[in-house]
mmCIF file of C-alpha atoms in Angstrom:
data_model
loop_
_atom_site.group_PDB
_atom_site.id
_atom_site.type_symbol
_atom_site.label_atom_id
_atom_site.label_comp_id
_atom_site.label_asym_id
_atom_site.label_seq_id
_atom_site.Cartn_x
_atom_site.Cartn_y
_atom_site.Cartn_z
ATOM 1 C CA UNK A 1 -202.985 43.252 161.085
ATOM 2 C CA UNK A 2 -199.966 44.592 161.862
ATOM 3 C CA UNK A 3 -197.000 43.549 159.717
ATOM 4 C CA UNK A 4 -193.599 42.196 161.404
ATOM 5 C CA UNK A 5 -191.304 44.565 159.786
ATOM 6 C CA UNK A 6 -188.065 44.441 158.379
ATOM 7 C CA UNK A 7 -185.812 46.284 156.696
ATOM 8 C CA UNK A 8 -185.512 45.176 152.798
ATOM 9 C CA UNK A 9 -181.905 45.026 151.767
ATOM 10 C CA UNK A 10 -178.367 45.040 153.859
ATOM 11 C CA UNK A 11 -175.172 44.855 152.086
ATOM 12 C CA UNK A 12 -171.867 44.484 153.841
ATOM 13 C CA UNK A 13 -168.144 43.741 153.094
ATOM 14 C CA UNK A 14 -166.691 40.156 154.118
ATOM 15 C CA UNK A 15 -165.217 40.144 157.567
ATOM 16 C CA UNK A 16 -167.745 42.931 158.805
ATOM 17 C CA UNK A 17 -170.519 42.697 161.199
ATOM 18 C CA UNK A 18 -174.149 42.796 159.987
ATOM 19 C CA UNK A 19 -177.047 44.114 161.705
ATOM 20 C CA UNK A 20 -180.237 43.141 160.757
ATOM 21 C CA UNK A 21 -183.182 44.387 162.699
ATOM 22 C CA UNK A 22 -187.118 43.513 163.031
ATOM 23 C CA UNK A 23 -190.106 45.279 164.984
ATOM 24 C CA UNK A 24 -192.738 42.792 165.874
ATOM 25 C CA UNK A 25 -196.172 42.764 166.677
ATOM 26 C CA UNK A 26 -197.269 40.706 169.685
ATOM 27 C CA UNK A 27 -195.662 41.527 172.911
ATOM 28 C CA UNK A 28 -197.256 38.404 174.157
ATOM 29 C CA UNK A 29 -194.757 36.243 171.785
ATOM 30 C CA UNK A 30 -192.531 33.834 174.147
ATOM 31 C CA UNK A 31 -190.473 33.005 171.423
ATOM 32 C CA UNK A 32 -188.856 35.006 168.729
ATOM 33 C CA UNK A 33 -186.737 33.228 165.561
ATOM 34 C CA UNK A 34 -184.582 34.146 163.121
ATOM 35 C CA UNK A 35 -184.691 31.920 160.195
ATOM 36 C CA UNK A 36 -182.170 32.111 156.861
ATOM 37 C CA UNK A 37 -183.441 31.023 153.614
ATOM 38 C CA UNK A 38 -180.990 30.386 150.512
ATOM 39 C CA UNK A 39 -182.474 30.770 147.030
ATOM 40 C CA UNK A 40 -184.850 28.379 146.139
ATOM 41 C CA UNK A 41 -184.916 26.702 149.531
ATOM 42 C CA UNK A 42 -186.865 26.017 152.477
ATOM 43 C CA UNK A 43 -186.178 28.010 155.719
ATOM 44 C CA UNK A 44 -183.320 27.120 158.260
ATOM 45 C CA UNK A 45 -183.764 27.911 161.702
ATOM 46 C CA UNK A 46 -180.625 29.947 162.662
ATOM 47 C CA UNK A 47 -181.211 30.898 166.292
ATOM 48 C CA UNK A 48 -184.220 32.154 168.756
ATOM 49 C CA UNK A 49 -184.468 34.173 172.072
ATOM 50 C CA UNK A 50 -186.739 33.210 174.783
ATOM 51 C CA UNK A 51 -188.887 36.369 175.952
ATOM 52 C CA UNK A 52 -187.516 37.304 179.395
ATOM 53 C CA UNK A 53 -183.919 37.242 177.797
ATOM 54 C CA UNK A 54 -182.439 40.491 176.752
ATOM 55 C CA UNK A 55 -179.522 39.023 175.014
ATOM 56 C CA UNK A 56 -178.199 35.487 173.547
ATOM 57 C CA UNK A 57 -175.011 34.935 171.913
ATOM 58 C CA UNK A 58 -174.711 31.620 169.864
ATOM 59 C CA UNK A 59 -171.174 31.228 167.987
ATOM 60 C CA UNK A 60 -171.284 34.536 165.626
ATOM 61 C CA UNK A 61 -174.624 35.093 165.967
ATOM 62 C CA UNK A 62 -175.991 37.637 168.528
ATOM 63 C CA UNK A 63 -179.356 38.383 169.362
ATOM 64 C CA UNK A 64 -180.856 41.528 171.198
ATOM 65 C CA UNK A 65 -184.665 41.878 172.244
ATOM 66 C CA UNK A 66 -185.971 44.975 173.592
ATOM 67 C CA UNK A 67 -189.515 44.108 174.590
ATOM 68 C CA UNK A 68 -190.845 47.116 175.801
ATOM 69 C CA UNK A 69 -190.313 48.633 171.901
ATOM 70 C CA UNK A 70 -190.801 45.392 170.212
ATOM 71 C CA UNK A 71 -187.593 45.272 168.644
ATOM 72 C CA UNK A 72 -185.279 42.427 167.569
ATOM 73 C CA UNK A 73 -181.773 42.432 166.332
ATOM 74 C CA UNK A 74 -179.172 39.945 164.907
ATOM 75 C CA UNK A 75 -175.851 40.264 164.340
ATOM 76 C CA UNK A 76 -173.288 38.035 162.621
ATOM 77 C CA UNK A 77 -170.104 38.784 163.449
ATOM 78 C CA UNK A 78 -167.275 38.153 160.516
ATOM 79 C CA UNK A 79 -169.683 37.831 157.874
ATOM 80 C CA UNK A 80 -168.839 35.452 155.390
ATOM 81 C CA UNK A 81 -170.211 35.226 151.375
ATOM 82 C CA UNK A 82 -171.912 32.089 152.310
ATOM 83 C CA UNK A 83 -174.089 34.324 154.858
ATOM 84 C CA UNK A 84 -175.644 35.964 151.607
ATOM 85 C CA UNK A 85 -179.400 34.908 151.949
ATOM 86 C CA UNK A 86 -182.739 36.143 152.926
ATOM 87 C CA UNK A 87 -183.149 36.064 156.833
ATOM 88 C CA UNK A 88 -186.507 36.029 158.508
ATOM 89 C CA UNK A 89 -187.344 37.036 162.052
ATOM 90 C CA UNK A 90 -190.331 35.318 163.186
ATOM 91 C CA UNK A 91 -193.063 35.470 166.168
ATOM 92 C CA UNK A 92 -194.901 32.910 168.110
ATOM 93 C CA UNK A 93 -198.262 33.423 169.252
ATOM 94 C CA UNK A 94 -201.098 31.246 169.891
ATOM 95 C CA UNK A 95 -204.556 31.089 168.307
ATOM 96 C CA UNK A 96 -207.244 28.525 169.557
ATOM 97 C CA UNK A 97 -204.783 26.783 171.547
ATOM 98 C CA UNK A 98 -202.298 26.322 168.766
ATOM 99 C CA UNK A 99 -198.917 27.877 167.814
ATOM 100 C CA UNK A 100 -198.892 30.026 165.335
ATOM 101 C CA UNK A 101 -195.602 31.731 163.350
ATOM 102 C CA UNK A 102 -195.810 34.644 161.661
ATOM 103 C CA UNK A 103 -192.804 36.171 159.724
ATOM 104 C CA UNK A 104 -190.981 39.328 158.986
ATOM 105 C CA UNK A 105 -191.092 40.982 155.779
ATOM 106 C CA UNK A 106 -187.610 39.749 155.060
ATOM 107 C CA UNK A 107 -183.983 41.431 154.745
ATOM 108 C CA UNK A 108 -181.651 40.545 152.151
ATOM 109 C CA UNK A 109 -177.997 40.354 152.935
ATOM 110 C CA UNK A 110 -175.537 40.378 150.536
ATOM 111 C CA UNK A 111 -172.015 39.990 151.209
ATOM 112 C CA UNK A 112 -169.467 41.510 149.320
ATOM 113 C CA UNK A 113 -165.867 39.777 148.617
ATOM 114 C CA UNK B 1 -184.133 12.131 161.549
ATOM 115 C CA UNK B 2 -184.767 15.638 161.784
ATOM 116 C CA UNK B 3 -186.420 16.377 157.777
ATOM 117 C CA UNK B 4 -189.231 17.396 156.576
ATOM 118 C CA UNK B 5 -189.770 15.842 153.210
ATOM 119 C CA UNK B 6 -191.917 17.738 150.484
ATOM 120 C CA UNK B 7 -192.914 16.035 146.851
ATOM 121 C CA UNK B 8 -193.185 16.858 144.325
ATOM 122 C CA UNK B 9 -190.120 19.560 144.442
ATOM 123 C CA UNK B 10 -191.548 21.198 141.144
ATOM 124 C CA UNK B 11 -195.258 21.037 139.474
ATOM 125 C CA UNK B 12 -196.680 22.716 136.282
ATOM 126 C CA UNK B 13 -200.577 22.635 136.089
ATOM 127 C CA UNK B 14 -203.335 24.124 134.232
ATOM 128 C CA UNK B 15 -206.061 25.786 135.358
ATOM 129 C CA UNK B 16 -208.471 22.606 134.997
ATOM 130 C CA UNK B 17 -205.781 19.926 136.483
ATOM 131 C CA UNK B 18 -205.908 18.387 139.824
ATOM 132 C CA UNK B 19 -202.957 17.470 141.581
ATOM 133 C CA UNK B 20 -201.476 17.351 144.802
ATOM 134 C CA UNK B 21 -198.445 18.389 146.981
ATOM 135 C CA UNK B 22 -197.101 15.851 149.967
ATOM 136 C CA UNK B 23 -195.377 16.469 152.980
ATOM 137 C CA UNK B 24 -193.858 13.922 155.731
ATOM 138 C CA UNK B 25 -192.108 14.180 159.029
ATOM 139 C CA UNK B 26 -190.748 11.570 161.560
ATOM 140 C CA UNK B 27 -189.986 13.787 164.335
ATOM 141 C CA UNK B 28 -193.095 12.820 166.297
ATOM 142 C CA UNK B 29 -194.478 16.648 165.927
ATOM 143 C CA UNK B 30 -198.279 16.860 166.458
ATOM 144 C CA UNK B 31 -198.742 20.093 164.534
ATOM 145 C CA UNK B 32 -198.120 20.533 160.397
ATOM 146 C CA UNK B 33 -198.322 23.459 158.678
ATOM 147 C CA UNK B 34 -198.830 24.852 155.311
ATOM 148 C CA UNK B 35 -197.183 28.043 154.039
ATOM 149 C CA UNK B 36 -197.386 30.048 150.732
ATOM 150 C CA UNK B 37 -194.384 32.053 149.587
ATOM 151 C CA UNK B 38 -194.458 34.410 146.689
ATOM 152 C CA UNK B 39 -190.985 35.868 145.221
ATOM 153 C CA UNK B 40 -189.490 38.207 147.884
ATOM 154 C CA UNK B 41 -192.050 37.830 150.091
ATOM 155 C CA UNK B 42 -192.437 36.229 153.553
ATOM 156 C CA UNK B 43 -193.829 32.640 154.101
ATOM 157 C CA UNK B 44 -197.773 33.303 154.594
ATOM 158 C CA UNK B 45 -199.823 30.722 156.815
ATOM 159 C CA UNK B 46 -202.365 28.865 155.067
ATOM 160 C CA UNK B 47 -203.659 25.914 157.269
ATOM 161 C CA UNK B 48 -202.296 24.097 160.498
ATOM 162 C CA UNK B 49 -203.205 20.675 161.431
ATOM 163 C CA UNK B 50 -202.715 19.668 165.047
ATOM 164 C CA UNK B 51 -203.203 16.034 166.284
ATOM 165 C CA UNK B 52 -204.530 15.754 162.959
ATOM 166 C CA UNK B 53 -207.346 17.941 163.286
ATOM 167 C CA UNK B 54 -207.491 21.492 160.991
ATOM 168 C CA UNK B 55 -207.020 24.198 163.772
ATOM 169 C CA UNK B 56 -206.464 27.192 161.329
ATOM 170 C CA UNK B 57 -207.600 28.085 157.879
ATOM 171 C CA UNK B 58 -206.382 31.364 156.884
ATOM 172 C CA UNK B 59 -209.198 32.160 154.863
ATOM 173 C CA UNK B 60 -207.838 29.969 152.079
ATOM 174 C CA UNK B 61 -209.920 29.642 149.099
ATOM 175 C CA UNK B 62 -211.380 26.523 148.573
ATOM 176 C CA UNK B 63 -209.538 25.288 145.526
ATOM 177 C CA UNK B 64 -206.932 24.378 148.546
ATOM 178 C CA UNK B 65 -207.917 21.461 150.444
ATOM 179 C CA UNK B 66 -205.782 20.236 152.891
ATOM 180 C CA UNK B 67 -205.807 16.645 154.567
ATOM 181 C CA UNK B 68 -203.899 14.955 156.805
ATOM 182 C CA UNK B 69 -203.905 11.123 156.809
ATOM 183 C CA UNK B 70 -201.800 10.726 160.138
ATOM 184 C CA UNK B 71 -199.541 12.666 162.039
ATOM 185 C CA UNK B 72 -196.443 12.054 159.771
ATOM 186 C CA UNK B 73 -198.263 13.033 156.760
ATOM 187 C CA UNK B 74 -199.703 16.263 155.512
ATOM 188 C CA UNK B 75 -201.390 16.771 151.750
ATOM 189 C CA UNK B 76 -202.620 19.672 149.988
ATOM 190 C CA UNK B 77 -204.618 19.016 147.402
ATOM 191 C CA UNK B 78 -205.035 21.703 144.221
ATOM 192 C CA UNK B 79 -207.853 21.836 141.962
ATOM 193 C CA UNK B 80 -208.946 24.636 139.603
ATOM 194 C CA UNK B 81 -205.835 26.802 140.549
ATOM 195 C CA UNK B 82 -205.421 30.267 139.106
ATOM 196 C CA UNK B 83 -202.075 31.691 137.744
ATOM 197 C CA UNK B 84 -201.575 33.945 140.861
ATOM 198 C CA UNK B 85 -201.034 30.642 142.843
ATOM 199 C CA UNK B 86 -198.118 29.954 141.509
ATOM 200 C CA UNK B 87 -195.848 30.197 144.346
ATOM 201 C CA UNK B 88 -193.249 28.087 146.512
ATOM 202 C CA UNK B 89 -195.493 25.986 149.081
ATOM 203 C CA UNK B 90 -193.790 25.292 152.263
ATOM 204 C CA UNK B 91 -194.351 22.446 154.817
ATOM 205 C CA UNK B 92 -193.622 23.034 158.432
ATOM 206 C CA UNK B 93 -193.770 20.670 161.399
ATOM 207 C CA UNK B 94 -193.310 21.382 165.109
ATOM 208 C CA UNK B 95 -194.734 24.070 167.126
ATOM 209 C CA UNK B 96 -194.635 21.783 170.398
ATOM 210 C CA UNK B 97 -194.644 23.304 173.992
ATOM 211 C CA UNK B 98 -191.197 22.385 174.631
ATOM 212 C CA UNK B 99 -188.185 24.677 174.347
ATOM 213 C CA UNK B 100 -187.946 26.583 171.895
ATOM 214 C CA UNK B 101 -190.473 24.975 169.855
ATOM 215 C CA UNK B 102 -189.215 26.068 166.632
ATOM 216 C CA UNK B 103 -191.093 25.271 162.941
ATOM 217 C CA UNK B 104 -188.891 22.571 160.762
ATOM 218 C CA UNK B 105 -189.487 23.643 157.240
ATOM 219 C CA UNK B 106 -189.102 21.060 154.245
ATOM 220 C CA UNK B 107 -187.601 22.401 150.554
ATOM 221 C CA UNK B 108 -190.775 23.246 149.403
ATOM 222 C CA UNK B 109 -192.502 22.785 146.234
ATOM 223 C CA UNK B 110 -192.404 25.071 143.969
ATOM 224 C CA UNK B 111 -195.939 25.489 141.781
ATOM 225 C CA UNK B 112 -196.384 27.133 138.378
ATOM 226 C CA UNK B 113 -199.885 27.105 136.948
ATOM 227 C CA UNK B 114 -200.486 28.094 133.480
#
């Protein structure tokens, strides 16, 4: 099947904004998520958006959703060195009554001091 | 308690060994997941248990055998693995209908097959 696509790599300077993009596949997904993964660790939920919203702001994080184009983005304001990690978007769909979560290809964010 | 606990954190095994990975959650979640993650790749779904029954098997080879003894525990039994099975194995729970229905992940078990 189709992959949930993300750009592979993003490098920004400390204090700048970062924008990570995601193109998902299932137009019926009710929730879309952003997860962060630091080296050697599991995935940590950062934020999410319900499909009937087009924007959500949560402190330094802003999520934009374009359902027509199946495009999701995550903006991190005032990016810090501690934000360096891999970021995955994820869509949730239903198979045989069970929720299934499909992860994007991941974007490695590097923040330069 | 919002933790998913996985043991062991690291495991090295030979191709003829039998070992198990364990996962535990006490959040009352009724769905538990196994994902496999290779380096620099996204997590790939392997199995889903819903209400202690296997509901999704993503065509995983039979050398991986999942087990859900009760609603808090999930095991992954490993037998006759291949070196290409070396990866980070992530357990997750959640997936309920309430908002936002996210998955909670453990820290993973890093498996090396020699």
